[in-house]
JSON list of N, CA and C in Angstrom, two decimals:
[
{"chain": "A", "resi": 287, "resn": "MET", "atom": "N", "xyz": [132.81, 247.79, 13.54]},
{"chain": "A", "resi": 287, "resn": "MET", "atom": "CA", "xyz": [131.99, 249.30, 13.96]},
{"chain": "A", "resi": 287, "resn": "MET", "atom": "C", "xyz": [130.95, 249.05, 15.18]},
{"chain": "A", "resi": 288, "resn": "LYS", "atom": "N", "xyz": [130.93, 249.59, 15.51]},
{"chain": "A", "resi": 288, "resn": "LYS", "atom": "CA", "xyz": [129.79, 249.68, 17.38]},
{"chain": "A", "resi": 288, "resn": "LYS", "atom": "C", "xyz": [128.65, 250.83, 16.73]},
{"chain": "A", "resi": 289, "resn": "ILE", "atom": "N", "xyz": [127.08, 250.23, 16.68]},
{"chain": "A", "resi": 289, "resn": "ILE", "atom": "CA", "xyz": [126.91, 250.87, 16.84]},
{"chain": "A", "resi": 289, "resn": "ILE", "atom": "C", "xyz": [125.80, 251.35, 17.88]},
{"chain": "A", "resi": 290, "resn": "ASN", "atom": "N", "xyz": [125.52, 252.30, 18.43]},
{"chain": "A", "resi": 290, "resn": "ASN", "atom": "CA", "xyz": [124.84, 252.73, 20.05]},
{"chain": "A", "resi": 290, "resn": "ASN", "atom": "C", "xyz": [122.89, 252.80, 19.27]},
{"chain": "A", "resi": 291, "resn": "GLU", "atom": "N", "xyz": [122.18, 252.65, 20.53]},
{"chain": "A", "resi": 291, "resn": "GLU", "atom": "CA", "xyz": [121.01, 253.03, 20.73]},
{"chain": "A", "resi": 291, "resn": "GLU", "atom": "C", "xyz": [120.54, 254.86, 19.87]},
{"chain": "A", "resi": 292, "resn": "ASN", "atom": "N", "xyz": [121.62, 255.17, 19.77]},
{"chain": "A", "resi": 292, "resn": "ASN", "atom": "CA", "xyz": [121.05, 256.30, 19.76]},
{"chain": "A", "resi": 292, "resn": "ASN", "atom": "C", "xyz": [121.38, 256.54, 17.79]},
{"chain": "A", "resi": 293, "resn": "ASP", "atom": "N", "xyz": [122.61, 255.89, 17.79]},
{"chain": "A", "resi": 293, "resn": "ASP", "atom": "CA", "xyz": [122.86, 256.10, 15.72]},
{"chain": "A", "resi": 293, "resn": "ASP", "atom": "C", "xyz": [121.61, 254.98, 14.97]},
{"chain": "A", "resi": 294, "resn": "LEU", "atom": "N", "xyz": [121.13, 253.97, 15.99]},
{"chain": "A", "resi": 294, "resn": "LEU", "atom": "CA", "xyz": [120.08, 253.32, 15.26]},
{"chain": "A", "resi": 294, "resn": "LEU", "atom": "C", "xyz": [118.91, 253.64, 14.94]},
{"chain": "A", "resi": 295, "resn": "LYS", "atom": "N", "xyz": [118.55, 254.47, 15.85]},
{"chain": "A", "resi": 295, "resn": "LYS", "atom": "CA", "xyz": [117.55, 255.49, 15.44]},
{"chain": "A", "resi": 295, "resn": "LYS", "atom": "C", "xyz": [117.68, 255.95, 14.57]},
{"chain": "A", "resi": 296, "resn": "LEU", "atom": "N", "xyz": [119.01, 256.70, 14.53]},
{"chain": "A", "resi": 296, "resn": "LEU", "atom": "CA", "xyz": [118.91, 257.93, 13.61]},
{"chain": "A", "resi": 296, "resn": "LEU", "atom": "C", "xyz": [119.12, 256.85, 11.80]},
{"chain": "A", "resi": 297, "resn": "ILE", "atom": "N", "xyz": [119.57, 255.72, 11.98]},
{"chain": "A", "resi": 297, "resn": "ILE", "atom": "CA", "xyz": [119.53, 255.12, 10.95]},
{"chain": "A", "resi": 297, "resn": "ILE", "atom": "C", "xyz": [118.12, 254.96, 9.93]},
{"chain": "A", "resi": 298, "resn": "ILE", "atom": "N", "xyz": [117.11, 254.65, 11.57]},
{"chain": "A", "resi": 298, "resn": "ILE", "atom": "CA", "xyz": [116.07, 254.13, 11.10]},
{"chain": "A", "resi": 298, "resn": "ILE", "atom": "C", "xyz": [115.21, 255.12, 10.60]},
{"chain": "A", "resi": 299, "resn": "GLN", "atom": "N", "xyz": [115.19, 256.23, 11.48]},
{"chain": "A", "resi": 299, "resn": "GLN", "atom": "CA", "xyz": [114.20, 257.22, 10.79]},
{"chain": "A", "resi": 299, "resn": "GLN", "atom": "C", "xyz": [114.98, 257.90, 9.66]},
{"chain": "A", "resi": 300, "resn": "ASN", "atom": "N", "xyz": [116.44, 258.01, 8.94]},
{"chain": "A", "resi": 300, "resn": "ASN", "atom": "CA", "xyz": [116.18, 258.16, 7.94]},
{"chain": "A", "resi": 300, "resn": "ASN", "atom": "C", "xyz": [116.03, 257.36, 6.61]},
{"chain": "A", "resi": 301, "resn": "VAL", "atom": "N", "xyz": [116.01, 256.22, 7.03]},
{"chain": "A", "resi": 301, "resn": "VAL", "atom": "CA", "xyz": [115.64, 254.96, 6.08]},
{"chain": "A", "resi": 301, "resn": "VAL", "atom": "C", "xyz": [114.09, 255.27, 5.76]},
{"chain": "A", "resi": 302, "resn": "ILE", "atom": "N", "xyz": [113.37, 255.21, 7.24]},
{"chain": "A", "resi": 302, "resn": "ILE", "atom": "CA", "xyz": [111.53, 255.89, 6.72]},
{"chain": "A", "resi": 302, "resn": "ILE", "atom": "C", "xyz": [111.67, 256.98, 5.99]},
{"chain": "A", "resi": 303, "resn": "ASN", "atom": "N", "xyz": [112.62, 258.36, 6.75]},
{"chain": "A", "resi": 303, "resn": "ASN", "atom": "CA", "xyz": [112.41, 259.00, 5.48]},
{"chain": "A", "resi": 303, "resn": "ASN", "atom": "C", "xyz": [112.61, 259.28, 4.45]},
{"chain": "A", "resi": 304, "resn": "LYS", "atom": "N", "xyz": [113.19, 258.64, 3.80]},
{"chain": "A", "resi": 304, "resn": "LYS", "atom": "CA", "xyz": [113.76, 258.70, 2.55]},
{"chain": "A", "resi": 304, "resn": "LYS", "atom": "C", "xyz": [113.03, 257.57, 1.72]},
{"chain": "A", "resi": 305, "resn": "LEU", "atom": "N", "xyz": [112.13, 256.88, 2.52]},
{"chain": "A", "resi": 305, "resn": "LEU", "atom": "CA", "xyz": [110.59, 256.05, 1.87]},
{"chain": "A", "resi": 305, "resn": "LEU", "atom": "C", "xyz": [109.72, 256.74, 2.16]},
{"chain": "A", "resi": 306, "resn": "GLU", "atom": "N", "xyz": [109.88, 257.41, 2.43]},
{"chain": "A", "resi": 306, "resn": "GLU", "atom": "CA", "xyz": [108.16, 258.71, 2.65]},
{"chain": "A", "resi": 306, "resn": "GLU", "atom": "C", "xyz": [108.90, 259.45, 1.30]},
{"chain": "A", "resi": 307, "resn": "LYS", "atom": "N", "xyz": [110.10, 259.93, 0.64]},
{"chain": "A", "resi": 307, "resn": "LYS", "atom": "CA", "xyz": [109.88, 260.86, -0.46]},
{"chain": "A", "resi": 307, "resn": "LYS", "atom": "C", "xyz": [108.53, 259.96, -1.35]},
{"chain": "A", "resi": 308, "resn": "PRO", "atom": "N", "xyz": [108.39, 260.92, -2.32]},
{"chain": "A", "resi": 308, "resn": "PRO", "atom": "CA", "xyz": [107.51, 260.93, -3.69]},
{"chain": "A", "resi": 308, "resn": "PRO", "atom": "C", "xyz": [108.34, 259.79, -4.46]},
{"chain": "A", "resi": 309, "resn": "GLU", "atom": "N", "xyz": [109.91, 259.86, -4.72]},
{"chain": "A", "resi": 309, "resn": "GLU", "atom": "CA", "xyz": [110.42, 258.99, -5.48]},
{"chain": "A", "resi": 309, "resn": "GLU", "atom": "C", "xyz": [110.44, 257.95, -5.34]},
{"chain": "A", "resi": 310, "resn": "SER", "atom": "N", "xyz": [110.33, 257.40, -4.02]},
{"chain": "A", "resi": 310, "resn": "SER", "atom": "CA", "xyz": [110.43, 256.45, -2.98]},
{"chain": "A", "resi": 310, "resn": "SER", "atom": "C", "xyz": [109.11, 255.40, -3.93]},
{"chain": "A", "resi": 311, "resn": "LYS", "atom": "N", "xyz": [109.91, 253.88, -4.48]},
{"chain": "A", "resi": 311, "resn": "LYS", "atom": "CA", "xyz": [109.10, 253.32, -4.67]},
{"chain": "A", "resi": 311, "resn": "LYS", "atom": "C", "xyz": [107.92, 252.13, -3.79]},
{"chain": "A", "resi": 312, "resn": "ILE", "atom": "N", "xyz": [108.37, 252.07, -2.77]},
{"chain": "A", "resi": 312, "resn": "ILE", "atom": "CA", "xyz": [108.19, 251.17, -1.33]},
{"chain": "A", "resi": 312, "resn": "ILE", "atom": "C", "xyz": [106.96, 252.02, -0.81]},
{"chain": "A", "resi": 313, "resn": "GLU", "atom": "N", "xyz": [106.22, 251.44, -0.49]},
{"chain": "A", "resi": 313, "resn": "GLU", "atom": "CA", "xyz": [105.08, 252.66, 0.24]},
{"chain": "A", "resi": 313, "resn": "GLU", "atom": "C", "xyz": [104.76, 251.78, 1.41]},
{"chain": "A", "resi": 314, "resn": "MET", "atom": "N", "xyz": [104.83, 252.82, 2.89]},
{"chain": "A", "resi": 314, "resn": "MET", "atom": "CA", "xyz": [104.83, 252.11, 4.07]},
{"chain": "A", "resi": 314, "resn": "MET", "atom": "C", "xyz": [103.49, 251.95, 4.32]},
{"chain": "A", "resi": 315, "resn": "GLN", "atom": "N", "xyz": [103.25, 250.81, 4.54]},
{"chain": "A", "resi": 315, "resn": "GLN", "atom": "CA", "xyz": [102.35, 249.77, 4.87]},
{"chain": "A", "resi": 315, "resn": "GLN", "atom": "C", "xyz": [101.80, 250.41, 5.98]},
{"chain": "A", "resi": 316, "resn": "GLU", "atom": "N", "xyz": [101.95, 250.03, 6.76]},
{"chain": "A", "resi": 316, "resn": "GLU", "atom": "CA", "xyz": [101.65, 250.19, 8.40]},
{"chain": "A", "resi": 316, "resn": "GLU", "atom": "C", "xyz": [102.19, 251.62, 9.21]},
{"chain": "A", "resi": 317, "resn": "SER", "atom": "N", "xyz": [102.06, 252.34, 9.98]},
{"chain": "A", "resi": 317, "resn": "SER", "atom": "CA", "xyz": [102.49, 253.29, 10.61]},
{"chain": "A", "resi": 317, "resn": "SER", "atom": "C", "xyz": [103.59, 252.66, 11.79]},
{"chain": "A", "resi": 318, "resn": "LEU", "atom": "N", "xyz": [104.86, 253.01, 11.62]},
{"chain": "A", "resi": 318, "resn": "LEU", "atom": "CA", "xyz": [105.74, 252.62, 12.93]},
{"chain": "A", "resi": 318, "resn": "LEU", "atom": "C", "xyz": [105.79, 253.92, 13.99]},
{"chain": "A", "resi": 319, "resn": "PRO", "atom": "N", "xyz": [106.01, 253.40, 15.28]},
{"chain": "A", "resi": 319, "resn": "PRO", "atom": "CA", "xyz": [106.50, 251.87, 15.70]},
{"chain": "A", "resi": 319, "resn": "PRO", "atom": "C", "xyz": [105.23, 251.29, 15.93]},
{"chain": "A", "resi": 320, "resn": "ASP", "atom": "N", "xyz": [105.21, 249.91, 16.30]},
{"chain": "A", "resi": 320, "resn": "ASP", "atom": "CA", "xyz": [104.01, 249.39, 16.61]},
{"chain": "A", "resi": 320, "resn": "ASP", "atom": "C", "xyz": [103.52, 250.18, 17.88]},
{"chain": "A", "resi": 321, "resn": "GLU", "atom": "N", "xyz": [102.01, 249.81, 17.94]},
{"chain": "A", "resi": 321, "resn": "GLU", "atom": "CA", "xyz": [101.23, 250.73, 18.78]},
{"chain": "A", "resi": 321, "resn": "GLU", "atom": "C", "xyz": [101.26, 249.90, 20.02]},
{"chain": "A", "resi": 322, "resn": "ARG", "atom": "N", "xyz": [102.00, 248.62, 20.45]},
{"chain": "A", "resi": 322, "resn": "ARG", "atom": "CA", "xyz": [101.75, 247.85, 21.48]},
{"chain": "A", "resi": 322, "resn": "ARG", "atom": "C", "xyz": [103.54, 248.12, 21.96]},
{"chain": "A", "resi": 323, "resn": "ALA", "atom": "N", "xyz": [104.06, 249.16, 20.78]},
{"chain": "A", "resi": 323, "resn": "ALA", "atom": "CA", "xyz": [105.49, 248.86, 22.13]},
{"chain": "A", "resi": 323, "resn": "ALA", "atom": "C", "xyz": [105.33, 250.29, 23.16]},
{"chain": "A", "resi": 324, "resn": "GLU", "atom": "N", "xyz": [105.92, 250.47, 23.75]},
{"chain": "A", "resi": 324, "resn": "GLU", "atom": "CA", "xyz": [106.06, 251.61, 24.91]},
{"chain": "A", "resi": 324, "resn": "GLU", "atom": "C", "xyz": [106.61, 252.88, 24.17]},
{"chain": "A", "resi": 325, "resn": "GLN", "atom": "N", "xyz": [107.95, 251.72, 23.80]},
{"chain": "A", "resi": 325, "resn": "GLN", "atom": "CA", "xyz": [109.07, 253.19, 23.14]},
{"chain": "A", "resi": 325, "resn": "GLN", "atom": "C", "xyz": [109.82, 252.33, 22.27]},
{"chain": "A", "resi": 326, "resn": "ASP", "atom": "N", "xyz": [109.57, 253.13, 20.58]},
{"chain": "A", "resi": 326, "resn": "ASP", "atom": "CA", "xyz": [110.59, 252.39, 19.59]},
{"chain": "A", "resi": 326, "resn": "ASP", "atom": "C", "xyz": [111.17, 251.05, 20.29]},
{"chain": "A", "resi": 327, "resn": "GLY", "atom": "N", "xyz": [110.02, 249.84, 19.67]},
{"chain": "A", "resi": 327, "resn": "GLY", "atom": "CA", "xyz": [110.69, 248.70, 19.60]},
{"chain": "A", "resi": 327, "resn": "GLY", "atom": "C", "xyz": [110.76, 248.02, 21.14]},
{"chain": "A", "resi": 328, "resn": "ILE", "atom": "N", "xyz": [110.86, 248.63, 22.49]},
{"chain": "A", "resi": 328, "resn": "ILE", "atom": "CA", "xyz": [111.02, 248.15, 23.36]},
{"chain": "A", "resi": 328, "resn": "ILE", "atom": "C", "xyz": [109.63, 247.77, 23.68]},
{"chain": "A", "resi": 329, "resn": "PHE", "atom": "N", "xyz": [109.20, 246.40, 24.40]},
{"chain": "A", "resi": 329, "resn": "PHE", "atom": "CA", "xyz": [107.81, 246.10, 24.65]},
{"chain": "A", "resi": 329, "resn": "PHE", "atom": "C", "xyz": [108.26, 245.19, 26.37]},
{"chain": "A", "resi": 330, "resn": "LYS", "atom": "N", "xyz": [107.10, 246.17, 26.69]},
{"chain": "A", "resi": 330, "resn": "LYS", "atom": "CA", "xyz": [106.54, 245.68, 28.19]},
{"chain": "A", "resi": 330, "resn": "LYS", "atom": "C", "xyz": [106.48, 243.87, 28.40]},
{"chain": "A", "resi": 331, "resn": "GLU", "atom": "N", "xyz": [105.90, 243.52, 27.14]},
{"chain": "A", "resi": 331, "resn": "GLU", "atom": "CA", "xyz": [105.41, 241.93, 27.16]},
{"chain": "A", "resi": 331, "resn": "GLU", "atom": "C", "xyz": [106.31, 241.31, 26.15]},
{"chain": "A", "resi": 332, "resn": "MET", "atom": "N", "xyz": [106.36, 240.03, 26.60]},
{"chain": "A", "resi": 332, "resn": "MET", "atom": "CA", "xyz": [107.81, 239.37, 25.59]},
{"chain": "A", "resi": 332, "resn": "MET", "atom": "C", "xyz": [106.59, 239.09, 24.35]},
{"chain": "A", "resi": 333, "resn": "ASN", "atom": "N", "xyz": [105.55, 238.64, 24.56]},
{"chain": "A", "resi": 333, "resn": "ASN", "atom": "CA", "xyz": [104.42, 238.04, 23.25]},
{"chain": "A", "resi": 333, "resn": "ASN", "atom": "C", "xyz": [104.19, 239.13, 22.80]},
{"chain": "A", "resi": 334, "resn": "ASN", "atom": "N", "xyz": [104.23, 240.48, 23.02]},
{"chain": "A", "resi": 334, "resn": "ASN", "atom": "CA", "xyz": [104.19, 241.62, 22.06]},
{"chain": "A", "resi": 334, "resn": "ASN", "atom": "C", "xyz": [105.33, 241.93, 21.00]},
{"chain": "A", "resi": 335, "resn": "ALA", "atom": "N", "xyz": [106.25, 241.58, 21.91]},
{"chain": "A", "resi": 335, "resn": "ALA", "atom": "CA", "xyz": [107.64, 242.15, 20.46]},
{"chain": "A", "resi": 335, "resn": "ALA", "atom": "C", "xyz": [107.27, 240.57, 19.69]},
{"chain": "A", "resi": 336, "resn": "ILE", "atom": "N", "xyz": [107.10, 239.21, 20.14]},
{"chain": "A", "resi": 336, "resn": "ILE", "atom": "CA", "xyz": [106.98, 238.20, 19.44]},
{"chain": "A", "resi": 336, "resn": "ILE", "atom": "C", "xyz": [106.27, 238.49, 18.31]},
{"chain": "A", "resi": 337, "resn": "GLU", "atom": "N", "xyz": [105.09, 239.17, 18.58]},
{"chain": "A", "resi": 337, "resn": "GLU", "atom": "CA", "xyz": [104.23, 238.91, 17.79]},
{"chain": "A", "resi": 337, "resn": "GLU", "atom": "C", "xyz": [103.98, 240.55, 16.60]},
{"chain": "A", "resi": 338, "resn": "ALA", "atom": "N", "xyz": [104.98, 241.49, 17.33]},
{"chain": "A", "resi": 338, "resn": "ALA", "atom": "CA", "xyz": [105.51, 242.00, 16.13]},
{"chain": "A", "resi": 338, "resn": "ALA", "atom": "C", "xyz": [105.74, 241.77, 15.50]},
{"chain": "A", "resi": 339, "resn": "ALA", "atom": "N", "xyz": [107.51, 241.13, 15.59]},
{"chain": "A", "resi": 339, "resn": "ALA", "atom": "CA", "xyz": [108.40, 240.16, 14.68]},
{"chain": "A", "resi": 339, "resn": "ALA", "atom": "C", "xyz": [107.74, 239.91, 13.91]},
{"chain": "A", "resi": 340, "resn": "GLU", "atom": "N", "xyz": [106.61, 238.81, 13.57]},
{"chain": "A", "resi": 340, "resn": "GLU", "atom": "CA", "xyz": [105.96, 238.02, 13.29]},
{"chain": "A", "resi": 340, "resn": "GLU", "atom": "C", "xyz": [105.34, 239.26, 12.52]},
{"chain": "A", "resi": 341, "resn": "SER", "atom": "N", "xyz": [105.04, 240.03, 12.87]},
{"chain": "A", "resi": 341, "resn": "SER", "atom": "CA", "xyz": [104.15, 240.76, 12.07]},
{"chain": "A", "resi": 341, "resn": "SER", "atom": "C", "xyz": [105.08, 241.71, 10.65]},
{"chain": "A", "resi": 342, "resn": "ALA", "atom": "N", "xyz": [105.74, 242.14, 11.43]},
{"chain": "A", "resi": 342, "resn": "ALA", "atom": "CA", "xyz": [106.79, 242.96, 9.81]},
{"chain": "A", "resi": 342, "resn": "ALA", "atom": "C", "xyz": [107.91, 242.06, 9.78]},
{"chain": "A", "resi": 343, "resn": "GLN", "atom": "N", "xyz": [107.94, 240.50, 9.98]},
{"chain": "A", "resi": 343, "resn": "GLN", "atom": "CA", "xyz": [108.82, 239.51, 8.80]},
{"chain": "A", "resi": 343, "resn": "GLN", "atom": "C", "xyz": [107.55, 239.12, 7.61]},
{"chain": "A", "resi": 344, "resn": "ILE", "atom": "N", "xyz": [106.22, 238.90, 7.78]},
{"chain": "A", "resi": 344, "resn": "ILE", "atom": "CA", "xyz": [105.11, 239.02, 6.82]},
{"chain": "A", "resi": 344, "resn": "ILE", "atom": "C", "xyz": [105.40, 240.02, 6.00]},
{"chain": "A", "resi": 345, "resn": "ARG", "atom": "N", "xyz": [105.11, 241.33, 6.89]},
{"chain": "A", "resi": 345, "resn": "ARG", "atom": "CA", "xyz": [105.23, 242.61, 5.50]},
{"chain": "A", "resi": 345, "resn": "ARG", "atom": "C", "xyz": [106.77, 242.65, 5.09]},
{"chain": "A", "resi": 346, "resn": "LEU", "atom": "N", "xyz": [107.53, 242.28, 5.13]},
{"chain": "A", "resi": 346, "resn": "LEU", "atom": "CA", "xyz": [108.80, 242.44, 4.65]},
{"chain": "A", "resi": 346, "resn": "LEU", "atom": "C", "xyz": [109.13, 241.14, 3.87]},
{"chain": "A", "resi": 347, "resn": "GLY", "atom": "N", "xyz": [108.59, 240.04, 3.31]},
{"chain": "A", "resi": 347, "resn": "GLY", "atom": "CA", "xyz": [108.55, 239.31, 2.70]},
{"chain": "A", "resi": 347, "resn": "GLY", "atom": "C", "xyz": [107.32, 239.88, 1.68]},
{"chain": "A", "resi": 348, "resn": "LYS", "atom": "N", "xyz": [106.31, 240.78, 1.63]},
{"chain": "A", "resi": 348, "resn": "LYS", "atom": "CA", "xyz": [105.27, 240.92, 0.69]},
{"chain": "A", "resi": 348, "resn": "LYS", "atom": "C", "xyz": [106.29, 241.86, -0.12]},
{"chain": "A", "resi": 349, "resn": "LEU", "atom": "N", "xyz": [107.58, 242.35, 0.32]},
{"chain": "A", "resi": 349, "resn": "LEU", "atom": "CA", "xyz": [108.20, 243.04, -0.66]},
{"chain": "A", "resi": 349, "resn": "LEU", "atom": "C", "xyz": [108.87, 242.66, -1.88]},
{"chain": "A", "resi": 350, "resn": "SER", "atom": "N", "xyz": [108.84, 243.00, -3.44]},
{"chain": "A", "resi": 350, "resn": "SER", "atom": "CA", "xyz": [109.62, 242.59, -4.03]},
{"chain": "A", "resi": 350, "resn": "SER", "atom": "C", "xyz": [110.67, 243.00, -3.75]},
{"chain": "A", "resi": 351, "resn": "LEU", "atom": "N", "xyz": [111.52, 241.81, -4.56]},
{"chain": "A", "resi": 351, "resn": "LEU", "atom": "CA", "xyz": [113.10, 242.03, -4.37]},
{"chain": "A", "resi": 351, "resn": "LEU", "atom": "C", "xyz": [114.14, 243.08, -4.68]},
{"chain": "A", "resi": 352, "resn": "GLU", "atom": "N", "xyz": [113.22, 243.79, -5.65]},
{"chain": "A", "resi": 352, "resn": "GLU", "atom": "CA", "xyz": [113.42, 245.13, -5.70]},
{"chain": "A", "resi": 352, "resn": "GLU", "atom": "C", "xyz": [113.18, 246.18, -4.96]},
{"chain": "A", "resi": 353, "resn": "GLN", "atom": "N", "xyz": [112.59, 246.50, -4.05]},
{"chain": "A", "resi": 353, "resn": "GLN", "atom": "CA", "xyz": [111.98, 247.12, -2.93]},
{"chain": "A", "resi": 353, "resn": "GLN", "atom": "C", "xyz": [112.95, 246.56, -1.47]},
{"chain": "A", "resi": 354, "resn": "ARG", "atom": "N", "xyz": [113.31, 245.37, -1.48]},
{"chain": "A", "resi": 354, "resn": "ARG", "atom": "CA", "xyz": [114.26, 244.86, -0.29]},
{"chain": "A", "resi": 354, "resn": "ARG", "atom": "C", "xyz": [115.39, 245.72, -0.68]},
{"chain": "A", "resi": 355, "resn": "LYS", "atom": "N", "xyz": [115.95, 245.58, -1.67]},
{"chain": "A", "resi": 355, "resn": "LYS", "atom": "CA", "xyz": [117.29, 246.35, -2.29]},
{"chain": "A", "resi": 355, "resn": "LYS", "atom": "C", "xyz": [117.53, 247.98, -1.98]},
{"chain": "A", "resi": 356, "resn": "GLU", "atom": "N", "xyz": [116.34, 248.59, -2.47]},
{"chain": "A", "resi": 356, "resn": "GLU", "atom": "CA", "xyz": [116.18, 249.77, -1.62]},
{"chain": "A", "resi": 356, "resn": "GLU", "atom": "C", "xyz": [116.47, 250.22, -0.63]},
{"chain": "A", "resi": 357, "resn": "ILE", "atom": "N", "xyz": [115.52, 249.37, 0.22]},
{"chain": "A", "resi": 357, "resn": "ILE", "atom": "CA", "xyz": [115.92, 249.40, 2.01]},
{"chain": "A", "resi": 357, "resn": "ILE", "atom": "C", "xyz": [116.99, 249.11, 2.32]},
{"chain": "A", "resi": 358, "resn": "ILE", "atom": "N", "xyz": [117.81, 248.10, 1.67]},
{"chain": "A", "resi": 358, "resn": "ILE", "atom": "CA", "xyz": [118.96, 247.96, 1.91]},
{"chain": "A", "resi": 358, "resn": "ILE", "atom": "C", "xyz": [119.90, 248.86, 1.33]},
{"chain": "A", "resi": 359, "resn": "GLN", "atom": "N", "xyz": [119.77, 249.68, 0.49]},
{"chain": "A", "resi": 359, "resn": "GLN", "atom": "CA", "xyz": [121.11, 250.93, 0.09]},
{"chain": "A", "resi": 359, "resn": "GLN", "atom": "C", "xyz": [120.40, 251.95, 0.78]},
{"chain": "A", "resi": 360, "resn": "ASN", "atom": "N", "xyz": [119.06, 251.99, 1.10]},
{"chain": "A", "resi": 360, "resn": "ASN", "atom": "CA", "xyz": [118.80, 253.52, 2.05]},
{"chain": "A", "resi": 360, "resn": "ASN", "atom": "C", "xyz": [119.71, 253.49, 3.22]},
{"chain": "A", "resi": 361, "resn": "ILE", "atom": "N", "xyz": [120.11, 251.69, 3.80]},
{"chain": "A", "resi": 361, "resn": "ILE", "atom": "CA", "xyz": [120.27, 252.10, 4.96]},
{"chain": "A", "resi": 361, "resn": "ILE", "atom": "C", "xyz": [121.59, 252.09, 4.92]},
{"chain": "A", "resi": 362, "resn": "ARG", "atom": "N", "xyz": [123.00, 251.40, 4.09]},
{"chain": "A", "resi": 362, "resn": "ARG", "atom": "CA", "xyz": [123.81, 251.78, 3.50]},
{"chain": "A", "resi": 362, "resn": "ARG", "atom": "C", "xyz": [124.35, 253.31, 3.67]},
{"chain": "A", "resi": 363, "resn": "GLU", "atom": "N", "xyz": [123.24, 253.76, 2.69]},
{"chain": "A", "resi": 363, "resn": "GLU", "atom": "CA", "xyz": [123.80, 255.35, 2.33]},
{"chain": "A", "resi": 363, "resn": "GLU", "atom": "C", "xyz": [123.86, 256.30, 4.01]},
{"chain": "A", "resi": 364, "resn": "THR", "atom": "N", "xyz": [122.87, 255.68, 4.53]},
{"chain": "A", "resi": 364, "resn": "THR", "atom": "CA", "xyz": [122.00, 256.28, 6.56]},
{"chain": "A", "resi": 364, "resn": "THR", "atom": "C", "xyz": [123.67, 256.18, 6.64]},
{"chain": "A", "resi": 365, "resn": "ILE", "atom": "N", "xyz": [124.28, 254.67, 6.88]},
{"chain": "A", "resi": 365, "resn": "ILE", "atom": "CA", "xyz": [125.18, 254.63, 7.94]},
{"chain": "A", "resi": 365, "resn": "ILE", "atom": "C", "xyz": [126.67, 254.78, 6.93]},
{"chain": "A", "resi": 366, "resn": "VAL", "atom": "N", "xyz": [126.99, 255.00, 5.89]},
{"chain": "A", "resi": 366, "resn": "VAL", "atom": "CA", "xyz": [128.33, 256.10, 5.75]},
{"chain": "A", "resi": 366, "resn": "VAL", "atom": "C", "xyz": [128.25, 257.39, 5.63]}
]
């Protein structure tokens, strides 16, 4: 299954929308996308992209296993 850029944007937006619902147990700690990005994760400077990836990895690492499962389930429901 090939996923193009528009499909990926829709998947991400659907997951974010589900996470923002009151019944979601996951709290979005920071607003997305990264303020250093010109457009949805597109960075002019490589170092900014690397810093954003490191920051995202740290935030992901702070989530519980249950929260990660919820994120993965939301992605699965969106792409099916």
